[in-house]
C-alpha cells in the first residue's frame, strides 16, 4: 500500500512527501480510510507507530473544504509536549493547505493564546485544563467542531485528566466524529470510549508490545556504580543520541549534573521547570546540539526525536507499561534502537514481568574492564568533588555475549562541558 491509495488532495500529499513518508505505517493504513469514511475509531497504538499522521491526514482532508477561521477539529493531549508536537505535524503535513493550527496549554500566557485563537485556527491541540479555562472564559468556541481526537487516553487517565475531558465533552453539543487513541485500555478509558464514541471501529497495532526495531539488554550493577557504568557505556558505544531515564526528578538532576561535570553535553527534563526552560531543553536535544537527555518518565511518551539511537534506563521502570513507553522513544518508524536497562538485585520481580511480556529471556551484559566490585563510598556526596575528565582512554569493546549490534564503538559525539539546559516538564493543565 502507498499513500496514493488514500486519494488525499495534492496539497496534503505535498506535506506527506516533504516529510519523506513513502509507505503508510500499519495504523495509518487501517485508520485513515475509516476516518475518511466518517467513522468513529478507537486506535490502540503506542507512540512511535505513526498514529499522529493517522488522524492528522484525514482531518486535513476533511477540513480542506468548508469554512475557515473557526475551530473545526480539536485534539486533546495529556502533555504540553505532545500538544506542541501534534501542531508541528499538522503544520508540516498541512503546510500547503492554508489550514491553521494552534496549541493550547497551561504555564504560558493566556492572553497570547487568546489572541492566537482570535486570529482564527481551524485545528486546536490542547491540554484539558487550559482548554477548560478558555471555554469558561468564552475565548474559544467549539460550536463548529467536526472532529474530536482524544490522544493518549490512558495517559490522560493516569494523570487524572478524565474528569476535565468529560467537562470538555459536555461543552460539545453538536454531532461530531470522535477518534480515541490509547496504548492500553484501562477500564475507565474503556468506559469513556463506550459512552462517547458512536459505533466505533477498533484498530489495534502491536498493543502492549515494544517495537520490533528495538533490542533489549540488561546491565546488572550495584546502585552506587550506575553513574560510572553510564559514563563508560557512553564512552564506548556508538550512539546518535541517548535518552537516559531515572526514577525521580532529583536523580535526573543529579545524574545530569554528574555527566556535565565529567564533560558531557547533557540536558535534563523533569517535572519542575518553567515552560521556557523545558522547551529549551527539548529543543537542544531535538536539534542535536545536546546528545544526551536525562529525564524522568515525563519524557516517556510523545517525545518524538527520530535520532534517538539508545534509551538507557538508569533506573528500572515501575512496570512493563512504563518500559514500553520509555523504549518507544527509540526504534521509531524504520529505525533501529537499543534499550539498555541497569538492574540491581531489587529489580528481580520486574525483570521476570518484563521477560514474560517480551516472551524471551533478556540478555545480561557486563562491560569488559569495568570495576563491578568497587565498594560504595562511605557516604554518597551530591556531586563528585573532583570533576573527572573522561578522555579517549579505555575504549575497549563492549562485551555483548553473542550480540554484535554494537560492534563498532564510537562515543557520543561532541562531548564538551557547559551545556546543561536545565530541567523540565510539569504536568500540563
Ligand atoms: P507518532 O507515532 O505519531 O509519534 O510518529 C512517530 C514517528 O514516525 C514520527 O517521527 C513521524 O514523523 C514518523 N512517521 C509517521 N508516519 C510515517 C510514515 N508513513 N513513514 C515514515 N515515518 C513516519
CSV table of N, CA and C in Angstrom, one decimal, residues 228-335:
chain,number,residue,atom,x,y,z
A,228,UNK,N,28.9,5.6,37.0
A,228,UNK,CA,30.2,5.2,36.4
A,228,UNK,C,29.9,4.3,35.2
A,229,UNK,N,29.0,3.4,35.4
A,229,UNK,CA,28.7,2.5,34.3
A,229,UNK,C,28.1,3.3,33.1
A,230,UNK,N,27.3,4.2,33.4
A,230,UNK,CA,26.7,5.0,32.4
A,230,UNK,C,27.7,5.7,31.6
A,231,UNK,N,28.7,6.4,32.3
A,231,UNK,CA,29.7,7.1,31.6
A,231,UNK,C,30.5,6.2,30.7
A,232,UNK,N,30.8,5.0,31.2
A,232,UNK,CA,31.6,4.0,30.4
A,232,UNK,C,30.9,3.6,29.2
A,233,UNK,N,29.6,3.4,29.3
A,233,UNK,CA,28.8,3.0,28.1
A,233,UNK,C,28.7,4.1,27.1
A,234,UNK,N,28.5,5.3,27.6
A,234,UNK,CA,28.5,6.5,26.7
A,234,UNK,C,29.8,6.6,26.0
A,235,UNK,N,30.9,6.3,26.7
A,235,UNK,CA,32.3,6.5,26.1
A,235,UNK,C,32.5,5.4,25.0
A,236,UNK,N,32.0,4.2,25.3
A,236,UNK,CA,32.4,3.1,24.4
A,236,UNK,C,31.4,2.7,23.3
A,237,UNK,N,30.3,3.3,23.3
A,237,UNK,CA,29.2,2.8,22.4
A,237,UNK,C,28.9,3.9,21.3
A,238,UNK,N,28.7,3.4,20.2
A,238,UNK,CA,28.4,4.3,19.1
A,238,UNK,C,26.9,4.7,19.2
A,239,UNK,N,26.7,6.0,19.4
A,239,UNK,CA,25.3,6.4,19.7
A,239,UNK,C,25.0,7.7,18.9
A,240,UNK,N,23.8,7.8,18.4
A,240,UNK,CA,23.4,9.1,17.8
A,240,UNK,C,23.0,10.1,18.9
A,241,UNK,N,22.0,9.8,19.6
A,241,UNK,CA,21.7,10.5,20.8
A,241,UNK,C,21.0,9.6,21.8
A,242,UNK,N,21.0,9.9,23.0
A,242,UNK,CA,20.7,9.0,24.1
A,242,UNK,C,19.7,9.6,25.1
A,243,UNK,N,18.7,8.9,25.4
A,243,UNK,CA,17.7,9.3,26.4
A,243,UNK,C,17.9,8.4,27.6
A,244,UNK,N,18.3,9.0,28.7
A,244,UNK,CA,18.5,8.3,30.0
A,244,UNK,C,17.3,8.5,30.9
A,245,UNK,N,16.7,7.5,31.4
A,245,UNK,CA,15.6,7.6,32.3
A,245,UNK,C,16.0,7.3,33.7
A,246,UNK,N,15.6,8.2,34.6
A,246,UNK,CA,15.7,7.9,36.1
A,246,UNK,C,14.4,7.9,36.7
A,247,UNK,N,14.4,7.3,38.0
A,247,UNK,CA,13.1,7.1,38.7
A,247,UNK,C,12.5,8.4,39.2
A,248,UNK,N,13.4,9.3,39.7
A,248,UNK,CA,12.9,10.6,40.3
A,248,UNK,C,13.5,11.8,39.7
A,249,UNK,N,12.8,12.9,39.9
A,249,UNK,CA,13.3,14.2,39.4
A,249,UNK,C,14.7,14.5,40.0
A,250,UNK,N,14.8,14.3,41.2
A,250,UNK,CA,16.1,14.6,41.9
A,250,UNK,C,17.2,13.8,41.2
A,251,UNK,N,17.0,12.5,41.0
A,251,UNK,CA,18.0,11.7,40.3
A,251,UNK,C,18.3,12.2,38.9
A,252,UNK,N,17.3,12.6,38.2
A,252,UNK,CA,17.5,13.1,36.8
A,252,UNK,C,18.5,14.3,36.9
A,253,UNK,N,18.2,15.2,37.9
A,253,UNK,CA,19.1,16.3,38.0
A,253,UNK,C,20.5,15.9,38.4
A,254,UNK,N,20.6,15.0,39.4
A,254,UNK,CA,21.9,14.6,39.9
A,254,UNK,C,22.7,13.9,38.8
A,255,UNK,N,22.1,13.0,38.1
A,255,UNK,CA,22.8,12.3,37.0
A,255,UNK,C,23.3,13.3,35.9
A,256,UNK,N,22.4,14.2,35.6
A,256,UNK,CA,22.8,15.2,34.5
A,256,UNK,C,23.9,16.0,35.0
A,257,UNK,N,23.9,16.4,36.3
A,257,UNK,CA,25.0,17.3,36.8
A,257,UNK,C,26.3,16.5,36.8
A,258,UNK,N,26.2,15.2,37.2
A,258,UNK,CA,27.4,14.4,37.3
A,258,UNK,C,28.0,14.2,35.8
A,259,UNK,N,27.1,14.1,34.9
A,259,UNK,CA,27.6,13.9,33.5
A,259,UNK,C,28.2,15.2,33.0
A,260,UNK,N,27.5,16.3,33.3
A,260,UNK,CA,28.0,17.6,32.9
A,260,UNK,C,29.4,17.9,33.5
A,261,UNK,N,29.6,17.6,34.8
A,261,UNK,CA,30.9,17.8,35.4
A,261,UNK,C,32.0,16.9,34.8
A,262,UNK,N,31.5,15.8,34.3
A,262,UNK,CA,32.5,14.9,33.7
A,262,UNK,C,32.8,15.3,32.2
A,263,UNK,N,32.1,16.4,31.7
A,263,UNK,CA,32.4,16.9,30.4
A,263,UNK,C,31.5,16.5,29.3
A,264,UNK,N,30.4,15.9,29.6
A,264,UNK,CA,29.4,15.5,28.6
A,264,UNK,C,28.5,16.7,28.3
A,265,UNK,N,28.0,16.7,27.0
A,265,UNK,CA,27.0,17.6,26.7
A,265,UNK,C,25.7,17.0,27.1
A,266,UNK,N,25.0,17.6,28.0
A,266,UNK,CA,23.8,16.9,28.5
A,266,UNK,C,22.8,17.9,28.9
A,267,UNK,N,21.5,17.5,28.8
A,267,UNK,CA,20.5,18.4,29.4
A,267,UNK,C,19.5,17.5,30.1
A,268,UNK,N,18.6,18.1,30.9
A,268,UNK,CA,17.7,17.3,31.7
A,268,UNK,C,16.3,17.7,31.6
A,269,UNK,N,15.4,16.8,31.8
A,269,UNK,CA,14.0,17.1,31.7
A,269,UNK,C,13.2,16.5,32.8
A,270,UNK,N,12.6,17.3,33.7
A,270,UNK,CA,11.9,16.7,34.8
A,270,UNK,C,10.8,17.7,35.2
A,271,UNK,N,10.0,17.3,36.1
A,271,UNK,CA,8.7,18.0,36.3
A,271,UNK,C,8.7,19.4,36.9
A,272,UNK,N,9.8,20.0,37.3
A,272,UNK,CA,9.7,21.2,38.0
A,272,UNK,C,10.0,22.5,37.2
A,273,UNK,N,10.3,22.3,35.9
A,273,UNK,CA,10.8,23.5,35.2
A,273,UNK,C,9.7,24.4,34.6
A,274,UNK,N,10.1,25.6,34.4
A,274,UNK,CA,9.2,26.6,33.7
A,274,UNK,C,9.1,26.1,32.2
A,275,UNK,N,8.0,26.5,31.6
A,275,UNK,CA,7.8,26.2,30.2
A,275,UNK,C,9.0,26.5,29.3
A,276,UNK,N,9.5,27.7,29.5
A,276,UNK,CA,10.7,28.2,28.7
A,276,UNK,C,11.9,27.2,28.8
A,277,UNK,N,12.2,26.9,30.0
A,277,UNK,CA,13.3,26.0,30.2
A,277,UNK,C,13.1,24.6,29.7
A,278,UNK,N,11.9,24.1,29.8
A,278,UNK,CA,11.7,22.8,29.3
A,278,UNK,C,11.7,22.8,27.8
A,279,UNK,N,11.2,23.9,27.2
A,279,UNK,CA,11.3,23.9,25.7
A,279,UNK,C,12.7,24.0,25.2
A,280,UNK,N,13.5,24.8,26.0
A,280,UNK,CA,14.9,25.0,25.6
A,280,UNK,C,15.6,23.6,25.7
A,281,UNK,N,15.3,22.8,26.7
A,281,UNK,CA,16.0,21.5,26.9
A,281,UNK,C,15.6,20.6,25.7
A,282,UNK,N,14.3,20.6,25.4
A,282,UNK,CA,13.8,19.7,24.4
A,282,UNK,C,14.3,20.1,23.0
A,283,UNK,N,14.4,21.5,22.8
A,283,UNK,CA,14.9,22.0,21.5
A,283,UNK,C,16.3,21.6,21.3
A,284,UNK,N,17.1,21.7,22.4
A,284,UNK,CA,18.6,21.4,22.3
A,284,UNK,C,18.7,19.9,22.0
A,285,UNK,N,17.9,19.1,22.6
A,285,UNK,CA,18.0,17.7,22.3
A,285,UNK,C,17.5,17.3,20.9
A,286,UNK,N,16.4,18.0,20.5
A,286,UNK,CA,15.8,17.7,19.2
A,286,UNK,C,16.7,18.1,18.1
A,287,UNK,N,17.4,19.3,18.2
A,287,UNK,CA,18.2,19.8,17.1
A,287,UNK,C,19.6,19.2,17.1
A,288,UNK,N,19.8,18.4,18.1
A,288,UNK,CA,21.1,17.6,18.1
A,288,UNK,C,22.3,18.4,18.7
A,289,UNK,N,22.0,19.6,19.2
A,289,UNK,CA,23.2,20.3,19.9
A,289,UNK,C,23.5,19.7,21.2
A,290,UNK,N,22.6,19.0,21.8
A,290,UNK,CA,22.9,18.2,23.0
A,290,UNK,C,22.5,16.7,22.7
A,291,UNK,N,23.4,15.8,22.9
A,291,UNK,CA,23.2,14.4,22.5
A,291,UNK,C,22.6,13.6,23.7
A,292,UNK,N,22.7,14.1,24.9
A,292,UNK,CA,22.2,13.2,26.0
A,292,UNK,C,21.1,14.0,26.8
A,293,UNK,N,20.0,13.3,26.9
A,293,UNK,CA,18.9,13.9,27.7
A,293,UNK,C,18.7,13.0,28.9
A,294,UNK,N,18.7,13.5,30.1
A,294,UNK,CA,18.4,12.7,31.3
A,294,UNK,C,17.0,13.1,31.8
A,295,UNK,N,16.1,12.2,31.9
A,295,UNK,CA,14.7,12.6,32.1
A,295,UNK,C,14.0,11.6,33.0
A,296,UNK,N,12.9,12.1,33.6
A,296,UNK,CA,12.0,11.2,34.3
A,296,UNK,C,11.0,10.7,33.3
A,297,UNK,N,10.0,9.9,33.8
A,297,UNK,CA,9.1,9.3,32.9
A,297,UNK,C,8.2,10.3,32.1
A,298,UNK,N,8.3,11.6,32.5
A,298,UNK,CA,7.6,12.6,31.8
A,298,UNK,C,8.0,12.7,30.3
A,299,UNK,N,9.2,12.2,30.0
A,299,UNK,CA,9.6,12.2,28.6
A,299,UNK,C,9.3,10.8,28.0
A,300,UNK,N,8.6,10.0,28.7
A,300,UNK,CA,8.5,8.6,28.2
A,300,UNK,C,7.5,8.5,27.1
A,301,UNK,N,6.6,9.5,27.0
A,301,UNK,CA,5.6,9.5,25.9
A,301,UNK,C,5.7,10.7,25.1
A,302,UNK,N,5.4,10.6,23.8
A,302,UNK,CA,5.2,11.8,23.0
A,302,UNK,C,6.4,12.4,22.5
A,303,UNK,N,7.6,12.1,23.2
A,303,UNK,CA,8.8,12.7,22.7
A,303,UNK,C,9.2,12.1,21.4
A,304,UNK,N,9.2,12.9,20.4
A,304,UNK,CA,9.4,12.4,19.0
A,304,UNK,C,10.7,13.0,18.5
A,305,UNK,N,11.8,12.3,18.7
A,305,UNK,CA,13.1,12.7,18.2
A,305,UNK,C,13.6,11.4,17.4
A,306,UNK,N,13.6,11.5,16.1
A,306,UNK,CA,13.9,10.3,15.3
A,306,UNK,C,15.4,9.8,15.6
A,307,UNK,N,16.3,10.7,16.0
A,307,UNK,CA,17.7,10.3,16.1
A,307,UNK,C,18.0,9.6,17.4
A,308,UNK,N,17.0,9.3,18.2
A,308,UNK,CA,17.4,8.7,19.5
A,308,UNK,C,17.8,7.2,19.2
A,309,UNK,N,19.1,6.9,19.3
A,309,UNK,CA,19.5,5.6,19.0
A,309,UNK,C,19.5,4.7,20.2
A,310,UNK,N,19.6,5.3,21.4
A,310,UNK,CA,19.6,4.5,22.6
A,310,UNK,C,18.7,5.1,23.7
A,311,UNK,N,18.0,4.2,24.4
A,311,UNK,CA,17.4,4.5,25.6
A,311,UNK,C,18.1,3.8,26.7
A,312,UNK,N,18.5,4.5,27.8
A,312,UNK,CA,19.2,3.8,28.9
A,312,UNK,C,18.3,4.0,30.1
A,313,UNK,N,17.8,2.9,30.6
A,313,UNK,CA,17.1,3.0,31.9
A,313,UNK,C,18.1,3.0,33.0
A,314,UNK,N,18.4,4.1,33.5
A,314,UNK,CA,19.3,4.2,34.7
A,314,UNK,C,18.7,3.5,35.9
A,315,UNK,N,17.4,3.7,36.0
A,315,UNK,CA,16.6,3.0,36.9
A,315,UNK,C,15.5,2.2,36.2
A,316,UNK,N,15.3,1.0,36.7
A,316,UNK,CA,14.3,0.1,36.1
A,316,UNK,C,12.9,0.9,36.2
A,317,UNK,N,12.2,0.8,35.1
A,317,UNK,CA,10.8,1.5,35.2
A,317,UNK,C,9.9,0.7,36.1
A,318,UNK,N,8.9,1.5,36.6
A,318,UNK,CA,8.0,0.9,37.6
A,318,UNK,C,7.3,-0.4,37.1
A,319,UNK,N,6.9,-0.4,35.9
A,319,UNK,CA,6.2,-1.6,35.4
A,319,UNK,C,6.4,-1.7,33.9
A,320,UNK,N,5.8,-2.8,33.3
A,320,UNK,CA,6.1,-3.1,31.9
A,320,UNK,C,5.5,-2.0,31.0
A,321,UNK,N,4.4,-1.4,31.4
A,321,UNK,CA,3.8,-0.3,30.6
A,321,UNK,C,4.8,0.8,30.4
A,322,UNK,N,5.4,1.2,31.6
A,322,UNK,CA,6.3,2.3,31.6
A,322,UNK,C,7.6,1.9,30.7
A,323,UNK,N,7.9,0.6,30.8
A,323,UNK,CA,9.1,0.2,30.0
A,323,UNK,C,8.8,0.4,28.5
A,324,UNK,N,7.6,0.0,28.1
A,324,UNK,CA,7.2,0.1,26.7
A,324,UNK,C,7.3,1.6,26.2
A,325,UNK,N,6.7,2.4,27.1
A,325,UNK,CA,6.7,3.8,26.7
A,325,UNK,C,8.1,4.4,26.6
A,326,UNK,N,8.9,4.1,27.6
A,326,UNK,CA,10.3,4.6,27.6
A,326,UNK,C,11.0,4.2,26.3
A,327,UNK,N,11.0,2.9,26.1
A,327,UNK,CA,11.8,2.4,25.0
A,327,UNK,C,11.2,2.7,23.6
A,328,UNK,N,9.9,3.1,23.7
A,328,UNK,CA,9.2,3.6,22.5
A,328,UNK,C,9.8,4.9,21.9
A,329,UNK,N,10.7,5.5,22.7
A,329,UNK,CA,11.4,6.7,22.2
A,329,UNK,C,12.5,6.4,21.2
A,330,UNK,N,12.9,5.1,21.2
A,330,UNK,CA,13.9,4.8,20.2
A,330,UNK,C,13.3,3.8,19.3
A,331,UNK,N,14.0,3.4,18.2
A,331,UNK,CA,13.5,2.4,17.2
A,331,UNK,C,12.2,3.0,16.6
A,332,UNK,N,12.2,4.3,16.4
A,332,UNK,CA,11.0,4.9,15.8
A,332,UNK,C,10.9,4.4,14.4
A,333,UNK,N,9.8,4.7,13.7
A,333,UNK,CA,9.5,4.2,12.4
A,333,UNK,C,10.7,3.9,11.6
A,334,UNK,N,10.9,2.7,11.2
A,334,UNK,CA,12.0,2.3,10.3
A,334,UNK,C,13.4,2.5,10.8
A,335,UNK,N,13.6,2.8,12.1
A,335,UNK,CA,14.9,3.0,12.6
A,335,UNK,C,15.1,1.9,13.7
